[in-house]
Amino acid sequence: MCKICELIKKIILIFVLVVGVLFVVYFWNLDQKLLGWAYKQVNLIFDRKKVDQVF
């Protein structure tokens, strides 16, 4: 019985941690900030590339 209680406690703890992390990401809008940074990095890479001109 005690092993089952410990397993349930671990599952609840993991669930609470995941919900907490997702709340922080949502509250501070970190996903949009991360994507904004990633788009800037991608644009820096591709802006340096010479464009092939087709005539």
PDB file of N, CA and C in Angstrom:
ATOM      1  N   MET A   1       0.823  -1.191   0.000  1.00  0.00           N
ATOM      2  CA  MET A   1       0.000   0.000   0.000  1.00  0.00           C
ATOM      3  C   MET A   1       0.865   1.253   0.000  1.00  0.00           C
ATOM      4  N   CYS A   2       1.937   1.235   0.749  1.00  0.00           N
ATOM      5  CA  CYS A   2       2.810   2.401   0.853  1.00  0.00           C
ATOM      6  C   CYS A   2       3.508   2.685  -0.472  1.00  0.00           C
ATOM      7  N   LYS A   3       3.854   1.617  -1.213  1.00  0.00           N
ATOM      8  CA  LYS A   3       4.495   1.803  -2.517  1.00  0.00           C
ATOM      9  C   LYS A   3       3.555   2.481  -3.492  1.00  0.00           C
ATOM     10  N   ILE A   4       2.282   2.148  -3.425  1.00  0.00           N
ATOM     11  CA  ILE A   4       1.291   2.775  -4.300  1.00  0.00           C
ATOM     12  C   ILE A   4       1.145   4.258  -3.952  1.00  0.00           C
ATOM     13  N   CYS A   5       1.153   4.565  -2.638  1.00  0.00           N
ATOM     14  CA  CYS A   5       1.055   5.964  -2.202  1.00  0.00           C
ATOM     15  C   CYS A   5       2.259   6.771  -2.685  1.00  0.00           C
ATOM     16  N   GLU A   6       3.444   6.204  -2.613  1.00  0.00           N
ATOM     17  CA  GLU A   6       4.638   6.897  -3.081  1.00  0.00           C
ATOM     18  C   GLU A   6       4.591   7.119  -4.590  1.00  0.00           C
ATOM     19  N   LEU A   7       4.092   6.144  -5.334  1.00  0.00           N
ATOM     20  CA  LEU A   7       3.968   6.289  -6.777  1.00  0.00           C
ATOM     21  C   LEU A   7       2.970   7.398  -7.125  1.00  0.00           C
ATOM     22  N   ILE A   8       1.862   7.437  -6.411  1.00  0.00           N
ATOM     23  CA  ILE A   8       0.857   8.476  -6.649  1.00  0.00           C
ATOM     24  C   ILE A   8       1.426   9.850  -6.303  1.00  0.00           C
ATOM     25  N   LYS A   9       2.196   9.939  -5.212  1.00  0.00           N
ATOM     26  CA  LYS A   9       2.821  11.212  -4.838  1.00  0.00           C
ATOM     27  C   LYS A   9       3.792  11.683  -5.919  1.00  0.00           C
ATOM     28  N   LYS A  10       4.575  10.756  -6.476  1.00  0.00           N
ATOM     29  CA  LYS A  10       5.525  11.120  -7.531  1.00  0.00           C
ATOM     30  C   LYS A  10       4.800  11.593  -8.783  1.00  0.00           C
ATOM     31  N   ILE A  11       3.721  10.904  -9.140  1.00  0.00           N
ATOM     32  CA  ILE A  11       2.947  11.302 -10.322  1.00  0.00           C
ATOM     33  C   ILE A  11       2.342  12.684 -10.123  1.00  0.00           C
ATOM     34  N   ILE A  12       1.788  12.937  -8.942  1.00  0.00           N
ATOM     35  CA  ILE A  12       1.196  14.251  -8.653  1.00  0.00           C
ATOM     36  C   ILE A  12       2.275  15.332  -8.657  1.00  0.00           C
ATOM     37  N   LEU A  13       3.434  15.048  -8.108  1.00  0.00           N
ATOM     38  CA  LEU A  13       4.530  16.009  -8.090  1.00  0.00           C
ATOM     39  C   LEU A  13       4.976  16.355  -9.511  1.00  0.00           C
ATOM     40  N   ILE A  14       5.134  15.358 -10.349  1.00  0.00           N
ATOM     41  CA  ILE A  14       5.523  15.597 -11.744  1.00  0.00           C
ATOM     42  C   ILE A  14       4.463  16.428 -12.457  1.00  0.00           C
ATOM     43  N   PHE A  15       3.196  16.106 -12.230  1.00  0.00           N
ATOM     44  CA  PHE A  15       2.099  16.854 -12.848  1.00  0.00           C
ATOM     45  C   PHE A  15       2.108  18.316 -12.404  1.00  0.00           C
ATOM     46  N   VAL A  16       2.311  18.556 -11.115  1.00  0.00           N
ATOM     47  CA  VAL A  16       2.345  19.925 -10.591  1.00  0.00           C
ATOM     48  C   VAL A  16       3.529  20.689 -11.166  1.00  0.00           C
ATOM     49  N   LEU A  17       4.674  20.050 -11.282  1.00  0.00           N
ATOM     50  CA  LEU A  17       5.848  20.711 -11.859  1.00  0.00           C
ATOM     51  C   LEU A  17       5.622  21.070 -13.324  1.00  0.00           C
ATOM     52  N   VAL A  18       5.045  20.158 -14.096  1.00  0.00           N
ATOM     53  CA  VAL A  18       4.778  20.432 -15.515  1.00  0.00           C
ATOM     54  C   VAL A  18       3.789  21.584 -15.662  1.00  0.00           C
ATOM     55  N   VAL A  19       2.725  21.570 -14.875  1.00  0.00           N
ATOM     56  CA  VAL A  19       1.739  22.655 -14.931  1.00  0.00           C
ATOM     57  C   VAL A  19       2.387  23.974 -14.519  1.00  0.00           C
ATOM     58  N   GLY A  20       3.246  23.961 -13.518  1.00  0.00           N
ATOM     59  CA  GLY A  20       3.941  25.171 -13.082  1.00  0.00           C
ATOM     60  C   GLY A  20       4.840  25.739 -14.159  1.00  0.00           C
ATOM     61  N   VAL A  21       5.602  24.879 -14.813  1.00  0.00           N
ATOM     62  CA  VAL A  21       6.482  25.342 -15.894  1.00  0.00           C
ATOM     63  C   VAL A  21       5.664  25.898 -17.052  1.00  0.00           C
ATOM     64  N   LEU A  22       4.595  25.222 -17.430  1.00  0.00           N
ATOM     65  CA  LEU A  22       3.753  25.724 -18.513  1.00  0.00           C
ATOM     66  C   LEU A  22       3.106  27.058 -18.148  1.00  0.00           C
ATOM     67  N   PHE A  23       2.723  27.239 -16.894  1.00  0.00           N
ATOM     68  CA  PHE A  23       2.145  28.505 -16.470  1.00  0.00           C
ATOM     69  C   PHE A  23       3.166  29.631 -16.572  1.00  0.00           C
ATOM     70  N   VAL A  24       4.403  29.381 -16.152  1.00  0.00           N
ATOM     71  CA  VAL A  24       5.445  30.410 -16.238  1.00  0.00           C
ATOM     72  C   VAL A  24       5.701  30.782 -17.690  1.00  0.00           C
ATOM     73  N   VAL A  25       5.778  29.790 -18.569  1.00  0.00           N
ATOM     74  CA  VAL A  25       5.987  30.059 -20.000  1.00  0.00           C
ATOM     75  C   VAL A  25       4.834  30.887 -20.543  1.00  0.00           C
ATOM     76  N   TYR A  26       3.615  30.553 -20.190  1.00  0.00           N
ATOM     77  CA  TYR A  26       2.447  31.290 -20.671  1.00  0.00           C
ATOM     78  C   TYR A  26       2.394  32.695 -20.070  1.00  0.00           C
ATOM     79  N   PHE A  27       2.659  32.814 -18.782  1.00  0.00           N
ATOM     80  CA  PHE A  27       2.509  34.090 -18.085  1.00  0.00           C
ATOM     81  C   PHE A  27       3.502  35.123 -18.597  1.00  0.00           C
ATOM     82  N   TRP A  28       4.748  34.710 -18.816  1.00  0.00           N
ATOM     83  CA  TRP A  28       5.767  35.646 -19.278  1.00  0.00           C
ATOM     84  C   TRP A  28       5.928  35.642 -20.795  1.00  0.00           C
ATOM     85  N   ASN A  29       5.071  34.931 -21.514  1.00  0.00           N
ATOM     86  CA  ASN A  29       5.068  34.914 -22.969  1.00  0.00           C
ATOM     87  C   ASN A  29       6.435  34.487 -23.519  1.00  0.00           C
ATOM     88  N   LEU A  30       7.048  33.521 -22.873  1.00  0.00           N
ATOM     89  CA  LEU A  30       8.404  33.123 -23.240  1.00  0.00           C
ATOM     90  C   LEU A  30       8.467  32.413 -24.588  1.00  0.00           C
ATOM     91  N   ASP A  31       7.387  31.744 -24.987  1.00  0.00           N
ATOM     92  CA  ASP A  31       7.419  31.050 -26.266  1.00  0.00           C
ATOM     93  C   ASP A  31       7.532  32.045 -27.415  1.00  0.00           C
ATOM     94  N   GLN A  32       6.817  33.169 -27.344  1.00  0.00           N
ATOM     95  CA  GLN A  32       6.898  34.174 -28.400  1.00  0.00           C
ATOM     96  C   GLN A  32       8.255  34.871 -28.388  1.00  0.00           C
ATOM     97  N   LYS A  33       8.805  35.079 -27.215  1.00  0.00           N
ATOM     98  CA  LYS A  33      10.128  35.705 -27.130  1.00  0.00           C
ATOM     99  C   LYS A  33      11.191  34.791 -27.716  1.00  0.00           C
ATOM    100  N   LEU A  34      11.084  33.492 -27.452  1.00  0.00           N
ATOM    101  CA  LEU A  34      12.035  32.540 -28.001  1.00  0.00           C
ATOM    102  C   LEU A  34      11.925  32.472 -29.519  1.00  0.00           C
ATOM    103  N   LEU A  35      10.694  32.425 -30.035  1.00  0.00           N
ATOM    104  CA  LEU A  35      10.520  32.388 -31.487  1.00  0.00           C
ATOM    105  C   LEU A  35      10.990  33.680 -32.143  1.00  0.00           C
ATOM    106  N   GLY A  36      10.768  34.817 -31.501  1.00  0.00           N
ATOM    107  CA  GLY A  36      11.264  36.082 -32.034  1.00  0.00           C
ATOM    108  C   GLY A  36      12.775  36.080 -32.137  1.00  0.00           C
ATOM    109  N   TRP A  37      13.449  35.562 -31.118  1.00  0.00           N
ATOM    110  CA  TRP A  37      14.906  35.467 -31.160  1.00  0.00           C
ATOM    111  C   TRP A  37      15.354  34.508 -32.264  1.00  0.00           C
ATOM    112  N   ALA A  38      14.664  33.380 -32.392  1.00  0.00           N
ATOM    113  CA  ALA A  38      15.036  32.394 -33.413  1.00  0.00           C
ATOM    114  C   ALA A  38      14.846  32.966 -34.823  1.00  0.00           C
ATOM    115  N   TYR A  39      13.756  33.706 -35.052  1.00  0.00           N
ATOM    116  CA  TYR A  39      13.533  34.316 -36.369  1.00  0.00           C
ATOM    117  C   TYR A  39      14.630  35.317 -36.695  1.00  0.00           C
ATOM    118  N   LYS A  40      15.078  36.082 -35.712  1.00  0.00           N
ATOM    119  CA  LYS A  40      16.163  37.037 -35.943  1.00  0.00           C
ATOM    120  C   LYS A  40      17.438  36.310 -36.346  1.00  0.00           C
ATOM    121  N   GLN A  41      17.727  35.191 -35.673  1.00  0.00           N
ATOM    122  CA  GLN A  41      18.940  34.432 -35.990  1.00  0.00           C
ATOM    123  C   GLN A  41      18.872  33.838 -37.395  1.00  0.00           C
ATOM    124  N   VAL A  42      17.710  33.318 -37.761  1.00  0.00           N
ATOM    125  CA  VAL A  42      17.541  32.743 -39.102  1.00  0.00           C
ATOM    126  C   VAL A  42      17.673  33.829 -40.157  1.00  0.00           C
ATOM    127  N   ASN A  43      17.077  34.991 -39.903  1.00  0.00           N
ATOM    128  CA  ASN A  43      17.178  36.081 -40.859  1.00  0.00           C
ATOM    129  C   ASN A  43      18.604  36.575 -40.999  1.00  0.00           C
ATOM    130  N   LEU A  44      19.366  36.575 -39.912  1.00  0.00           N
ATOM    131  CA  LEU A  44      20.768  36.966 -40.014  1.00  0.00           C
ATOM    132  C   LEU A  44      21.542  36.009 -40.907  1.00  0.00           C
ATOM    133  N   ILE A  45      21.250  34.732 -40.804  1.00  0.00           N
ATOM    134  CA  ILE A  45      21.951  33.730 -41.617  1.00  0.00           C
ATOM    135  C   ILE A  45      21.593  33.892 -43.085  1.00  0.00           C
ATOM    136  N   PHE A  46      20.302  34.042 -43.381  1.00  0.00           N
ATOM    137  CA  PHE A  46      19.876  34.071 -44.775  1.00  0.00           C
ATOM    138  C   PHE A  46      20.039  35.436 -45.416  1.00  0.00           C
ATOM    139  N   ASP A  47      20.170  36.484 -44.634  1.00  0.00           N
ATOM    140  CA  ASP A  47      20.432  37.801 -45.220  1.00  0.00           C
ATOM    141  C   ASP A  47      21.854  37.901 -45.739  1.00  0.00           C
ATOM    142  N   ARG A  48      22.742  37.096 -45.221  1.00  0.00           N
ATOM    143  CA  ARG A  48      24.130  37.106 -45.680  1.00  0.00           C
ATOM    144  C   ARG A  48      24.303  36.354 -46.993  1.00  0.00           C
ATOM    145  N   LYS A  49      23.358  35.489 -47.309  1.00  0.00           N
ATOM    146  CA  LYS A  49      23.466  34.657 -48.501  1.00  0.00           C
ATOM    147  C   LYS A  49      23.192  35.495 -49.744  1.00  0.00           C
ATOM    148  N   LYS A  50      24.016  35.337 -50.762  1.00  0.00           N
ATOM    149  CA  LYS A  50      23.793  36.060 -52.011  1.00  0.00           C
ATOM    150  C   LYS A  50      22.598  35.465 -52.729  1.00  0.00           C
ATOM    151  N   VAL A  51      21.814  36.313 -53.323  1.00  0.00           N
ATOM    152  CA  VAL A  51      20.597  35.877 -54.002  1.00  0.00           C
ATOM    153  C   VAL A  51      20.952  35.494 -55.420  1.00  0.00           C
ATOM    154  N   ASP A  52      20.478  34.328 -55.862  1.00  0.00           N
ATOM    155  CA  ASP A  52      20.672  33.897 -57.251  1.00  0.00           C
ATOM    156  C   ASP A  52      19.707  34.660 -58.132  1.00  0.00           C
ATOM    157  N   GLN A  53      20.236  35.352 -59.095  1.00  0.00           N
ATOM    158  CA  GLN A  53      19.362  36.098 -60.007  1.00  0.00           C
ATOM    159  C   GLN A  53      19.176  35.290 -61.276  1.00  0.00           C
ATOM    160  N   VAL A  54      17.917  35.090 -61.636  1.00  0.00           N
ATOM    161  CA  VAL A  54      17.598  34.328 -62.829  1.00  0.00           C
ATOM    162  C   VAL A  54      17.043  35.295 -63.853  1.00  0.00           C
ATOM    163  N   PHE A  55      17.651  35.318 -65.050  1.00  0.00           N
ATOM    164  CA  PHE A  55      17.173  36.192 -66.134  1.00  0.00           C
ATOM    165  C   PHE A  55      16.650  35.381 -67.276  1.00  0.00           C
TER     166      PHE A  55
END
